[in-house]
Structures are given as C-alpha cells and as structure tokens.
Coordinates of C-alpha atoms in Angstrom, one line a residue:
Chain A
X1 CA -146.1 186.5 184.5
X2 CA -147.0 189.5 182.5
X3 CA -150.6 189.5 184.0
X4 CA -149.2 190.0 187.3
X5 CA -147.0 192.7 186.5
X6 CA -147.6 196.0 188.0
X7 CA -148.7 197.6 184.2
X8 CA -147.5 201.3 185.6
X9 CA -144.1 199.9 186.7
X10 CA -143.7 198.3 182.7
X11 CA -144.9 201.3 181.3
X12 CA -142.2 203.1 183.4
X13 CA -139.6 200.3 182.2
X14 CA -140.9 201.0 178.9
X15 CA -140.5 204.5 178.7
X16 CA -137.5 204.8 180.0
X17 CA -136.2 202.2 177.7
X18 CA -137.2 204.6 174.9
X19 CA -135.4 207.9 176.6
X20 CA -132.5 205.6 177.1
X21 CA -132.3 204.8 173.6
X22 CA -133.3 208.2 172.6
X23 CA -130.5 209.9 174.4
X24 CA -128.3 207.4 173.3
X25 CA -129.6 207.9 169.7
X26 CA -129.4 211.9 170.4
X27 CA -125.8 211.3 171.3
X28 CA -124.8 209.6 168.0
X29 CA -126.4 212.3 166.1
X30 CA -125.2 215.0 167.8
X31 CA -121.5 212.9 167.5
X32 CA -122.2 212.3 164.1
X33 CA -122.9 216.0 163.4
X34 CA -119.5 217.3 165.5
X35 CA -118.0 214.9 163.5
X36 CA -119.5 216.0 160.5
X37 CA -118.7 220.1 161.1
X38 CA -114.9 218.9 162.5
X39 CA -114.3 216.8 159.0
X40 CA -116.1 219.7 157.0
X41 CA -113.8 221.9 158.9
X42 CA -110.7 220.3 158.0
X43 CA -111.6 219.5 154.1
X44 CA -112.1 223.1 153.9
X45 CA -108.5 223.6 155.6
X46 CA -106.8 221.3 153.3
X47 CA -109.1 222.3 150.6
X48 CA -107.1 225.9 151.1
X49 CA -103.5 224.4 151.3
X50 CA -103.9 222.2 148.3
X51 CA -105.6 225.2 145.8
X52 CA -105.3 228.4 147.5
X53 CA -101.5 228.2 149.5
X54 CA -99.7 228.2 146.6
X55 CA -100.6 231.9 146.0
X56 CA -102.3 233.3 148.7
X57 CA -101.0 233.5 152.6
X58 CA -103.0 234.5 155.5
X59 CA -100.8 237.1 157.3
X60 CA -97.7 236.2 155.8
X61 CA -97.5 238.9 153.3
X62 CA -97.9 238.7 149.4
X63 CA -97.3 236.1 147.1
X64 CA -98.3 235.9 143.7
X65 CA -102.1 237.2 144.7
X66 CA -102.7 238.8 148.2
X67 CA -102.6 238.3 151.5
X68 CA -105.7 236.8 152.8
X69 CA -105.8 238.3 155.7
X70 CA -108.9 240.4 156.6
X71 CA -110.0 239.9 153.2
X72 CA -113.8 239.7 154.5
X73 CA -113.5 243.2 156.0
X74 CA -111.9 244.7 152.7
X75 CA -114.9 243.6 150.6
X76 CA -118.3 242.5 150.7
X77 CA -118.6 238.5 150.9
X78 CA -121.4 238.8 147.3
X79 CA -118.4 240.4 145.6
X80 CA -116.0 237.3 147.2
X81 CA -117.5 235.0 146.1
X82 CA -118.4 236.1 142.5
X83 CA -115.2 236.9 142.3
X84 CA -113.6 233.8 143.4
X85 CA -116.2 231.4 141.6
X86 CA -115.0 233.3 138.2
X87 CA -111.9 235.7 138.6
X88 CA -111.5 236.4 134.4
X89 CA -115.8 237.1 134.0
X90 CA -115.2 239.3 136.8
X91 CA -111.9 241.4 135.5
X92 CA -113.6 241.3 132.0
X93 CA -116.8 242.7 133.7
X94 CA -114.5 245.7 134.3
X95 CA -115.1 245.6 138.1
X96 CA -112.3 248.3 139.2
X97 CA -111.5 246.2 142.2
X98 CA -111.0 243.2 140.6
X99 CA -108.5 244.9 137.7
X100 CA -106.7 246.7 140.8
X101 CA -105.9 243.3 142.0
X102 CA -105.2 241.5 138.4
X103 CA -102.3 244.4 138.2
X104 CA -100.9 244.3 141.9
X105 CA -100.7 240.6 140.4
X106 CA -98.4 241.9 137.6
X107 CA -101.0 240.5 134.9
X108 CA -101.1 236.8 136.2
X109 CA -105.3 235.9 136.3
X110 CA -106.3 234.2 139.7
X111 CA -107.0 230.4 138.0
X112 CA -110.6 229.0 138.4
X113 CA -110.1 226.4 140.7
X114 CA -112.3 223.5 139.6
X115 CA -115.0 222.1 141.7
X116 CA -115.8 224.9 143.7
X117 CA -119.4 225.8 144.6
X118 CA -120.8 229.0 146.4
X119 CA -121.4 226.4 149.5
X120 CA -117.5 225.5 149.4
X121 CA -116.6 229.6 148.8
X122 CA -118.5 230.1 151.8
X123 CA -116.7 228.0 153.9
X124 CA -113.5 229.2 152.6
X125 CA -114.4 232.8 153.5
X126 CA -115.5 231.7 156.6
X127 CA -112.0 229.5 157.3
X128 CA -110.2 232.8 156.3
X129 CA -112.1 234.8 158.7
X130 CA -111.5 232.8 161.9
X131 CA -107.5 232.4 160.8
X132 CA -107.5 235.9 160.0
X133 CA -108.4 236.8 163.8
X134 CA -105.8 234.8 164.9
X135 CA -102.7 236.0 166.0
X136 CA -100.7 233.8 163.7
X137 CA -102.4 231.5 161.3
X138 CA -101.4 228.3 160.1
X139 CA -101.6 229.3 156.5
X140 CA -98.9 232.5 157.4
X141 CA -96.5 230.8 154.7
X142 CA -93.2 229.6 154.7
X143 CA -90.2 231.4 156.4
X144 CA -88.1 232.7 153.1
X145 CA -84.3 233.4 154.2
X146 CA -82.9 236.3 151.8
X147 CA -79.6 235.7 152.2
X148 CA -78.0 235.5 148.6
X149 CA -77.8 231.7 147.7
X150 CA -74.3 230.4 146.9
X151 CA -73.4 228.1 144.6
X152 CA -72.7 225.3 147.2
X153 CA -76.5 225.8 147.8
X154 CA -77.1 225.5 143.6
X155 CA -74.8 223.0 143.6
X156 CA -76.9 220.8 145.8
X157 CA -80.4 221.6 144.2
X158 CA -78.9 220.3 141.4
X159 CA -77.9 216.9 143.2
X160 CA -81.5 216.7 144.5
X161 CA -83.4 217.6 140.8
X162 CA -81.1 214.7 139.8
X163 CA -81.7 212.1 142.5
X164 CA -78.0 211.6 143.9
X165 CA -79.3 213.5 147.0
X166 CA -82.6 211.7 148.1
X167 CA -85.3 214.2 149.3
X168 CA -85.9 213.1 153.2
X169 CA -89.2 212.2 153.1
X170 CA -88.5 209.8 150.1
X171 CA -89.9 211.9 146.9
X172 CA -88.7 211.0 143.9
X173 CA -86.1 212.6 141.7
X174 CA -87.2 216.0 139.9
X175 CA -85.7 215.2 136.7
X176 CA -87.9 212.1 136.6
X177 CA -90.4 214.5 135.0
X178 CA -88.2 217.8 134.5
X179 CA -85.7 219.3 132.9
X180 CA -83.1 222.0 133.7
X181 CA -79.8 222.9 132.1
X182 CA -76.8 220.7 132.6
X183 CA -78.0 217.6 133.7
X184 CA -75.9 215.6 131.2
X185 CA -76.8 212.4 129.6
X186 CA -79.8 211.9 127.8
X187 CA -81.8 214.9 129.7
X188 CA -84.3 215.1 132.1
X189 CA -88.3 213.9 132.1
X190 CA -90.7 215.9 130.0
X191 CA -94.0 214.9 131.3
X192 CA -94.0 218.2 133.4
X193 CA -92.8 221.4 132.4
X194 CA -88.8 222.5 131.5
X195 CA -88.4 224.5 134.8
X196 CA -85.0 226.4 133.5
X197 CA -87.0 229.8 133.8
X198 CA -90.0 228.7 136.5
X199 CA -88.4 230.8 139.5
X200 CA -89.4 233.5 136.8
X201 CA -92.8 232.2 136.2
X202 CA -93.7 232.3 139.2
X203 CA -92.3 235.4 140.3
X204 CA -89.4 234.7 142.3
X205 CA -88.0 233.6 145.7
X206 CA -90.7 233.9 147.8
X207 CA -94.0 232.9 145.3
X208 CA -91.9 229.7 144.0
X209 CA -91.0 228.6 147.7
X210 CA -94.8 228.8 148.7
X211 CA -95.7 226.7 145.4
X212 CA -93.5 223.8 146.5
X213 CA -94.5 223.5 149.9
X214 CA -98.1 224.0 148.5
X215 CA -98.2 222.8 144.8
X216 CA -101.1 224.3 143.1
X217 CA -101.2 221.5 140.5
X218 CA -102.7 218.1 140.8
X219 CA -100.5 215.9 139.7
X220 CA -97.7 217.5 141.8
X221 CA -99.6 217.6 144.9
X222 CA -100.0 214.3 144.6
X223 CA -96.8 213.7 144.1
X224 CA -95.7 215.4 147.3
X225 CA -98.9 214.4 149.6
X226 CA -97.2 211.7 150.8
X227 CA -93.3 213.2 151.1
X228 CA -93.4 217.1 151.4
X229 CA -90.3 219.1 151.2
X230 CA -88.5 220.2 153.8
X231 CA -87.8 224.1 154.4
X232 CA -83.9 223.3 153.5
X233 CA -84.9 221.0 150.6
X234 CA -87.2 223.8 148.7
X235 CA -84.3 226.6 149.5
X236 CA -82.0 224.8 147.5
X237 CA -84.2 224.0 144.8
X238 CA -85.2 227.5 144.5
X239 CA -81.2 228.4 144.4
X240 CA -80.9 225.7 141.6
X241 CA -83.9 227.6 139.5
X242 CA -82.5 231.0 140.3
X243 CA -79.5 230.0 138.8
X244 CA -80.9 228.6 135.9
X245 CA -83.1 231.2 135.4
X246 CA -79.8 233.8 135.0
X247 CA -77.9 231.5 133.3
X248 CA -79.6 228.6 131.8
X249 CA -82.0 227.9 128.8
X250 CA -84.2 226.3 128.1
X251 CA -83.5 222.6 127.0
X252 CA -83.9 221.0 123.8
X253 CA -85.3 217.7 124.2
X254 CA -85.1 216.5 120.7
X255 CA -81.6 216.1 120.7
X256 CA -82.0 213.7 124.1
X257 CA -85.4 212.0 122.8
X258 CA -83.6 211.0 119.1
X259 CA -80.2 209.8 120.7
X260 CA -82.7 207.4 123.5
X261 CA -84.7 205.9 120.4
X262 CA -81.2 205.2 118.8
X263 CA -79.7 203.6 121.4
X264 CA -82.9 201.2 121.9
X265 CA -83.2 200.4 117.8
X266 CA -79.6 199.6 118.2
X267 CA -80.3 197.6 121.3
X268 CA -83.2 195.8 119.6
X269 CA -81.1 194.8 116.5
X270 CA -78.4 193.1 118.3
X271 CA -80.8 191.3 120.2
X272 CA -82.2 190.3 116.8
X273 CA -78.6 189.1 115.7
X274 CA -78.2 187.1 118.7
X275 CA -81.5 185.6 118.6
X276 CA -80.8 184.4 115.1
X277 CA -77.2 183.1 116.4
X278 CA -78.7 181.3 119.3
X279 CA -81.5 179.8 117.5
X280 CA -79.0 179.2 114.0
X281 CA -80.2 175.1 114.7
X282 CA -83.9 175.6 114.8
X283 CA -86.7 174.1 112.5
X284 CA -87.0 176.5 109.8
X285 CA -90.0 174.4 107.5
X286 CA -91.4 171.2 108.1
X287 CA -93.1 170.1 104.6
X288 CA -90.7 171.5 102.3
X289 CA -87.6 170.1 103.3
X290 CA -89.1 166.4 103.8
X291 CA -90.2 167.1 100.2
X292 CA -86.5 168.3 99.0
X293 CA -84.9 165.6 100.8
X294 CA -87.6 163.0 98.8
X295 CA -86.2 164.4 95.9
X296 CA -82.9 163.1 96.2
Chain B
X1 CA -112.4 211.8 145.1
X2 CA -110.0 214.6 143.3
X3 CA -112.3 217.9 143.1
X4 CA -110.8 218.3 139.5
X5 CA -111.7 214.8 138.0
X6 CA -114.4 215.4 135.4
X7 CA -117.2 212.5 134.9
X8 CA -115.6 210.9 131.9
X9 CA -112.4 210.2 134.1
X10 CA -114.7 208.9 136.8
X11 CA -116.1 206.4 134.5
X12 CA -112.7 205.7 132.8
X13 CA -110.4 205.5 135.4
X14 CA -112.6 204.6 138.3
X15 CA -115.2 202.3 137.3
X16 CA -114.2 201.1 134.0
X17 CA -111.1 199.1 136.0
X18 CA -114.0 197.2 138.5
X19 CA -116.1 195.9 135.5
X20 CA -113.0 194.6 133.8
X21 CA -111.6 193.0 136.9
X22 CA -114.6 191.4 137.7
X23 CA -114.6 190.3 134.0
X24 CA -111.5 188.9 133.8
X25 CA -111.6 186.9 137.3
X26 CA -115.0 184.9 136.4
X27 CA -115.4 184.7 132.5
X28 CA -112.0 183.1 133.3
X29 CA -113.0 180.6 135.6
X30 CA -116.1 179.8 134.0
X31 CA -114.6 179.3 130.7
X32 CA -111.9 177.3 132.4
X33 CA -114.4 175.0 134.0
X34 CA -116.7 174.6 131.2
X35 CA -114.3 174.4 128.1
X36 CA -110.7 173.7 130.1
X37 CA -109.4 172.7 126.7
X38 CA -110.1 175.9 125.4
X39 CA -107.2 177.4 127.5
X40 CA -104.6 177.7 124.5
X41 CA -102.9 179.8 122.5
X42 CA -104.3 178.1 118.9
X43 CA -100.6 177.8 117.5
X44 CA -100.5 178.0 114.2
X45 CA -96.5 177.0 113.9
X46 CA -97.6 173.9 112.2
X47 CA -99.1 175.6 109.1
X48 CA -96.5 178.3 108.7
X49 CA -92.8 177.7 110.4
X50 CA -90.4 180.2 109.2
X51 CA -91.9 183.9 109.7
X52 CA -93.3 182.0 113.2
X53 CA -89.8 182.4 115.1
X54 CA -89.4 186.2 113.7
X55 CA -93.2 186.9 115.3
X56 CA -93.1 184.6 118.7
X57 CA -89.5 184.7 119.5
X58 CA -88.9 188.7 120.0
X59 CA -92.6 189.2 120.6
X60 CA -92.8 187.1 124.1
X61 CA -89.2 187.9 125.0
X62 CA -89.7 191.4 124.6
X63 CA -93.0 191.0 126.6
X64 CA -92.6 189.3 129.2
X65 CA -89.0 191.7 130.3
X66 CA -91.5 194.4 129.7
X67 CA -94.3 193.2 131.6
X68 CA -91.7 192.4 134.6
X69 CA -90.6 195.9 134.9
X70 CA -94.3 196.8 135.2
X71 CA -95.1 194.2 137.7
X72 CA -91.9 195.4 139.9
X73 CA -92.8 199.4 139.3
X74 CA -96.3 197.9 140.5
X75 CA -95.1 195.6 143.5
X76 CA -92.2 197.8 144.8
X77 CA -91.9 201.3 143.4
X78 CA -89.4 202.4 145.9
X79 CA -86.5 200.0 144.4
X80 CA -87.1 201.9 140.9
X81 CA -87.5 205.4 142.6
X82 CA -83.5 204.3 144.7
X83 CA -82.4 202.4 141.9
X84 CA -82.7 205.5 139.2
X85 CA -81.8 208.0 142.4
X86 CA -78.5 207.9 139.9
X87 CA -79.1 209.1 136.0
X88 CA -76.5 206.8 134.2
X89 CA -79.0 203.8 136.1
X90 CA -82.0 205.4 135.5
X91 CA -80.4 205.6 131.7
X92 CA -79.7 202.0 131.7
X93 CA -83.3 200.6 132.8
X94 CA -85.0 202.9 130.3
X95 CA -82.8 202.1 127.6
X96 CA -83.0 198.1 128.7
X97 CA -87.2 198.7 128.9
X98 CA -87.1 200.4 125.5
X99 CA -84.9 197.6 123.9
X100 CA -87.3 195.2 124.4
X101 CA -90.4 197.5 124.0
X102 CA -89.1 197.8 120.1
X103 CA -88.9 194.0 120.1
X104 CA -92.2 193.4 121.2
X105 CA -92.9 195.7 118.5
X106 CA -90.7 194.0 115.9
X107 CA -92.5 190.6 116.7
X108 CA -96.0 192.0 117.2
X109 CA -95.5 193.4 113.7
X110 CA -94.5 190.2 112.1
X111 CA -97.3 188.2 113.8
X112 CA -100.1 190.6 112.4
X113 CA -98.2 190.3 108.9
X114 CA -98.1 186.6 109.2
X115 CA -101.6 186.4 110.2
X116 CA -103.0 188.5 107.0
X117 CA -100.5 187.5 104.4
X118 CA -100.1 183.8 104.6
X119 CA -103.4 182.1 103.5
X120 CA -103.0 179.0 105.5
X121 CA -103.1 181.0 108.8
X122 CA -105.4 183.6 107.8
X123 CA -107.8 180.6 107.6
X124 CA -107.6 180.3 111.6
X125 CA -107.9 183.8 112.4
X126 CA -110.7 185.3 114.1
X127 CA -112.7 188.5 114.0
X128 CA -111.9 188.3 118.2
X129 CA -108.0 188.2 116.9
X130 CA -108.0 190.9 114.6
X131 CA -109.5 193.4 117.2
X132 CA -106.9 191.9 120.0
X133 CA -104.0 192.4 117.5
X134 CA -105.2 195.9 116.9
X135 CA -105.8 196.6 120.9
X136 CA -102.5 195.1 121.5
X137 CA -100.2 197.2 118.4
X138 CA -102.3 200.3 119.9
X139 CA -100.8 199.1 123.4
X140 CA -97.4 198.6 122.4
X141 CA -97.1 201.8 119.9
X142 CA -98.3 204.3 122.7
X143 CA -96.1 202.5 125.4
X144 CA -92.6 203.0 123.0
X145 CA -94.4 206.3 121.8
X146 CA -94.6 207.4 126.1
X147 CA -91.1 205.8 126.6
X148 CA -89.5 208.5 124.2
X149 CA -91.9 211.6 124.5
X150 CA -92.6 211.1 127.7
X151 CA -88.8 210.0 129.8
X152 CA -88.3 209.0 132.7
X153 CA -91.4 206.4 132.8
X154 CA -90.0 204.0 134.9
X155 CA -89.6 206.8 137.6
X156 CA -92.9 208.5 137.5
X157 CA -95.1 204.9 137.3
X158 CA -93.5 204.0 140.7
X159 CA -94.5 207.8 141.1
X160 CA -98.1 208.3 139.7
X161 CA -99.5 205.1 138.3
X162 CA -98.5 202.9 141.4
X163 CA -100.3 204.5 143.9
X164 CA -103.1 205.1 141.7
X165 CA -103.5 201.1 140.5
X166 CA -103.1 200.4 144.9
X167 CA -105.4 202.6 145.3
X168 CA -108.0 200.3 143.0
X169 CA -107.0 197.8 144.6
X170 CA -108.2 199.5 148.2
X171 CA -111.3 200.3 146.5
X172 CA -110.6 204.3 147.1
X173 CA -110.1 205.1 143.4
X174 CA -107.8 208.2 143.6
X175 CA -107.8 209.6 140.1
X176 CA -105.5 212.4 141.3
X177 CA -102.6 210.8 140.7
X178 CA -103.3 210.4 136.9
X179 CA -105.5 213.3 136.3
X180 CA -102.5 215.5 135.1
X181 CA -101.1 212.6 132.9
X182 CA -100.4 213.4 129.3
X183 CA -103.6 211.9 126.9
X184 CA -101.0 209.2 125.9
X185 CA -100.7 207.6 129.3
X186 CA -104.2 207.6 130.0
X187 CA -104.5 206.1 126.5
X188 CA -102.0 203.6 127.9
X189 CA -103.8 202.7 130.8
X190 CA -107.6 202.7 129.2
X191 CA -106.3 200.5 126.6
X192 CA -104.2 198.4 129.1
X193 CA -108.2 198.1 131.0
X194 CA -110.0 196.9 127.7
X195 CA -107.0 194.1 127.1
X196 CA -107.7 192.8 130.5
X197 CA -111.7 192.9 130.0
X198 CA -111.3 191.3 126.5
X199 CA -108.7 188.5 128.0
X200 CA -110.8 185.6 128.9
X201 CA -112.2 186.0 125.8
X202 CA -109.4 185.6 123.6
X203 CA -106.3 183.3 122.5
X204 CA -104.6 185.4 125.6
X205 CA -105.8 182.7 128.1
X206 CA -102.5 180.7 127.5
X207 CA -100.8 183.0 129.7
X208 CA -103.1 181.5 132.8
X209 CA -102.0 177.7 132.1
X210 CA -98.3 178.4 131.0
X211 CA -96.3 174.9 131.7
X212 CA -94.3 176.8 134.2
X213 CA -92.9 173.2 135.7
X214 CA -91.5 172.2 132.1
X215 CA -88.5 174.6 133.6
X216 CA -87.6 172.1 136.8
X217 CA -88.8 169.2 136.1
X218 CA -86.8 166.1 134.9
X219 CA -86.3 166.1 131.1
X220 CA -88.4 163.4 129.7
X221 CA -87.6 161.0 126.6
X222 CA -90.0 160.6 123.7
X223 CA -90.2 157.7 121.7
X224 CA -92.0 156.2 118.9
X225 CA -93.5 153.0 120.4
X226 CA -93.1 151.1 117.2
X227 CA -89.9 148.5 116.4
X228 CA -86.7 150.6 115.4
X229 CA -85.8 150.8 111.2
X230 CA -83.9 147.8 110.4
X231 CA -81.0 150.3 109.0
X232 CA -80.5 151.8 112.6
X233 CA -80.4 148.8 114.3

C-alpha cells in the first residue's frame, strides 16, 4: 500500500529511475552526436571524391589543380575559403596567388562546385588537414603506370567503349552515350560529349585516369557509383583516348543520326504495307456501301 | 539529395512524380467505383470507319511495342545493358524501338486529323481530348526526337532513368541520375508525369479494363435471335 511505503525509500526509487533514464537518455545523445560527427565526417569524405578527386590529390602529386597536401599551411584558411567558394571572382579580383595557380593550371578555371557553403568549406579544409598529416592519404590518387601503351592495350579500350568486353563491375558500354573514331555502324551515343580529343582536355595520362576513377560530373558519377572502374579497365581506356587523340577526329554524327531515321521511316513504311495486306478484308464504311448495294 | 539539384528539379522530378501517382491510383478507383461504365475508350469507329484503321491500327501497335521496351528497360535494365554489350544488337533494338516510335506517330497523327476534320467525330470530342492529344503528340515527337539526337536510349534508360524511377519508387528521390540529362529527356519524363496525372481523367482509362481474356478464351458464336430469311433456309 502506498501509505505504508517508506516515502524516502520511493523517493530514492524515484530518483534513481530518473538518473537511470537520464544516463540512458545522455547515452543516446551522446550516440546520436558520434553518430552525427562519424556521418558528417564521411559526407565530407565522399563529398571530396565525388567533386574534388577528379582534380586535386592529397600527396599524390599534381593533377589538373594542385596537390592538396598541406594546403592549410601554404595559405591562410579566409583566403581558402574565398577562394574555393568563387575561384573566377577571386582570379578576376587580381589576387596574385590565385592567378599563380590559374597558370600552373595551364589556363583551366577551378569550376564552382555547386552547393557548397562556408560551413561545408570548412569541413573540407579541415578533412584535408587531418589527411594531409597522414603518412599516406586515402585521396593520394591512382597509381599511373608510364609505360608506353601498345596497341593491344588500344585495341581493348576500344572493345570496352564498345561493350564486347563488359567492364567487371557491370557498367554499361561507353558508346551508349559517346563517341570515338572507328566504331563502325551507325556511331556511338551523343548524350555526352565526343571524347576523340578528351585525354587532351583533360591534360593527359595522369589528370584523365584520376577523372575516371573520380568523375567530376554528375551524371557520370552516377553512372559509375554503383560499378567503378578497375585500375586495368581505366588504363586501357586512357590508351584508347590517347590514341584517338593522335590519330582520330572528331566524329560527325549527322551522317549516323540521318542514316538511323532512314532506316526507321523505311521500317515504319513496310510495316504500313503489311498492315494494309494483313487487314486487305477489313470493314472499310458501314453506311455507304449498304447504300451502294441498295442501289442495285 | 544531389548537392547540384536546383529547386525547380526538386519540385519537378521529386515531388511532381508523388502527386501524380497518388492521382492516378485513387481518382482511378473512385471513378471506377462510382461511374464503372465510364471506363472506355468512347470509340467513335461507328461514325467514321475508314481513316479509323490508319489512326488505331499503327497508333496502338506502335504503342504498346514501345511501351514494352520501356517497361523491360524499367523491370530489368541489365538484359538491355548485355543485350546491346554488342553494337549491330544494340543497332537492331534501336532501329526496332524507332520503327514503331514513327508508327505511333503516323497513327497519332491521323487520329488528331480525324478528330478535327471529320464533323461527325469532332461532335464527340472533348476540351479534356484536345489537351491529351496535344500532351500525347508532345510525348511521342520528343521521344523519336531523343531516339535520333540523343542514341543509344535504350542503353542509358537502363543506365540513368532506371535507377532514378526505382529510386521513386523507394521513396529516396535521387535526382542525380537525371540532373545532367539533356532538356529533351527531362521534357520526356515531365510530360510522361502530367499523362499519368491527367489519366484517370481521360478516355485513357481503357487501358485499365482492356479484355485481356478475349485472347484465351473460347471463341463465342453470335446470332441474331430472330427466325432465319426464308431465301437462306
């Protein structure tokens, strides 16, 4: 009975109810908030490999921008992140720095990489800091073998961009969206870009293997989310758009796009014909032959 | 949620499919279970016969082979992604999807030109029609138009659009698979949306009760239940 209860010893039960649940609470939060830091922690990692990788390495030497490396001790974070937020207002400010580094860049204009805030800049920096004390970071880049490529290793880029070699981790075809020189047929795609000179676009062996394993557009990131290259699989590509960046131009999709329409206007007739053929017994009128056959 | 995806993609891409969806599924069944008669497609072969076969016949073949390379693209993108791992079969589907694309075309042509020219059947024809037959041309044209501009479709809907219409489907709207899509294919798939919104509105509901069974079941005899002409008998 309550009356009878020792109202110290409820109290007690009470209170230490309440810590328990407290702690318990405390725990959740304090869960929730390691959780939170861990998962802001890894955004902010894949964050870098999906918009900075493509260009930038961190100890790995230079790709199409710098190496990241240290790049907190070089300059002051206020610059950084100006800098970053808006890399053209910056060069066009006439900031020496930033021109220095649009030049080392052979002219190429860091992009402004859409939704970025100063919040997410700082985390950046603050991810490049802790990889740059690191003795190897995960962002170093890809290993890029210099060996001269033959043209056993062009000749099976050119089976992959086509689909008769099937990428490992099950991506499609390149030319579903591509073209290059000598495919045959009617062509490659041409929702993305000819690639006949991108091993020139983006400055060569090393810049172009970093894009693939880290593609700094959308669509392609998407793409290859789910089925990344393999080290092997990029080398040969980069082969293939070596070779037709010496030898190749670029393709004229006219010729392709004119003879596909043909073919399915020619298709469509003859479907037409034997529509007509099949149905040569059908009802053609209702009223007006009654009325003909009244007549006679 | 892709960093790059601007507001009007949200609402387009993201939200717009949800309110359509949820449109389609209970203005359909409410429409079914108040006016089930009203599930038809209004035929009006009986007032005009002729130009009727040139509009239904290529339109609905041309359709429905269309609309099945969709639904396999949709349902198992990795046969299209093997099947066209060889160009002369990737060649062959898109030529085949492209074939009957332009019939579609052909018939949806015909229909519209039936529907305004011929008195009789202009008479039947509804504000609601006109706009569907405009939403539906604007469908076809930019699907033919992405087929040729835009090659290898087949490959890069298993590629892009699949994962992005699962991903509705999850409720996890991922916009970056479409986000770099030429203005044509989002045109595609916006337009695509409003036909679904519009459907249980429209003469379109006679896809829902098709007489699918009229394929197996046993053929049936009609007869006049009157005595036979003297002359035949």
């Amino acid at each position: 009975m309550i009356s009878s209860a020792n109202p110290n010893s409820q109290c007690c039960r009470i209170g230490r109810t309440l810590q328990l649940a407290m702690s318990f609470t405390g725990f959740f939060v304090l869960a929730g908030v390691l959780r939170c830091e861990a998962s802001f922690a890894q955004e902010t990692a894949a964050f870098f490999k999906s918009s900075c990788a493509s260009c930038h390495t961190i100890g790995g030497g230079r790709l199409t921008g710098p190496d990241l490396k240290g790049v907190t001790e070089r300059r002051d974070r206020e610059w950084l992140r100006s800098y970053i937020l808006n890399p053209q207002a910056k060069i066009n400010s006439g900031d020496a720095y930033a021109l220095q580094l649009l030049e080392e860049a052979r002219g190429v204009v860091m992009p402004q990489v859409p939704g970025l805030t100063p919040e997410k800049v700082d985390f950046l920096l603050d991810l490049i800091e802790a990889e740059s004390a690191l003795e190897e970071s995960q962002f170093k880049g890809i290993q890029v073998s210099m060996e001269p490529f033959t043209p056993a290793d062009v000749a099976q880029g050119m089976a992959i961009f086509k689909g008769r070699q099937s990428l490992s981790n099950g991506g499609p075809a390149c030319m579903a969206c591509h073209s290059v020189p000598g495919i045959g047929g009617l062509g490659g795609g041409n929702v993305g870009p000819d690639l006949t000179r991108v091993f020139e676009r983006l400055q060569g062996r090393v810049s172009l293997s970093a894009w693939l394993q880290s593609p700094a557009t959308p669509t392609m990131q998407s793409v290859l989310r789910d089925n990344p290259l393999r080290p092997d699989e990029i080398h040969v590509l980069v082969a293939l758009f070596e070779d037709t960046a010496k030898n190749g131009t670029p393709v004229q999709v006219t010729v392709a796009q004119l003879s596909f329409l043909l073919l399915g206007l020619g298709g469509a007739v003859l479907l037409l014909v034997a529509f007509d053929f099949i149905w040569k017994g059908r009802l053609r009128a209702v009223r007006r032959p009654l009325v003909q056959a009244a007549k006679l | 949620m892709a960093l790059s995806s601007n507001s009007l993609d949200i609402v387009l891409f993201a939200a717009l499919p949800y309110l359509v969806l949820f449109t389609f599924l209970l203005v359909s069944i409410q429409r079914y279970r108040a006016q089930t008669f009203s599930f038809s497609s209004l035929s009006s072969q009986l007032l005009e016969n002729k130009r009727h076969f040139w509009a239904l016949v290529p339109f609905h073949y041309g359709i429905l082979v269309v609309f099945a390379g969709h639904l396999v693209a949709f349902l198992i993108p990795r046969s299209i992604v093997l099947w066209n791992s060889q160009p002369l079969r990737l060649y062959v589907l898109e030529v085949t999807g492209l074939v009957f694309g332009i019939l579609t075309l052909v018939g949806l042509t015909e229909m519209i030109a039936r529907r305004f020219t011929n008195s009789k059947v202009r008479k039947v024809t509804s504000r609601l029609d006109a706009l569907l037959y405009l939403l539906l041309l604007t469908q076809v044209v930019s699907g033919i138009a992405l087929a040729v501009y835009y090659p290898w479709g087949s490959s890069w809907f298993a590629t892009n659009l699949t994962p992005y219409l699962w991903s509705l489907f999850r409720f996890q709207p991922d916009l970056t698979y479409i986000t770099g899509l030429p203005i044509l294919a989002k045109l595609h798939i916006l337009n695509a949306f409003v036909v679904i919104g519009l459907f249980p509105f429209t003469r379109l509901v006679h896809i829902l009760v098709v007489p699918n069974p009229y394929l197996w079941r046993k053929p049936q005899v009609v007869r006049w239940y009157r005595p036979a002409p003297r002359n035949l008998t």
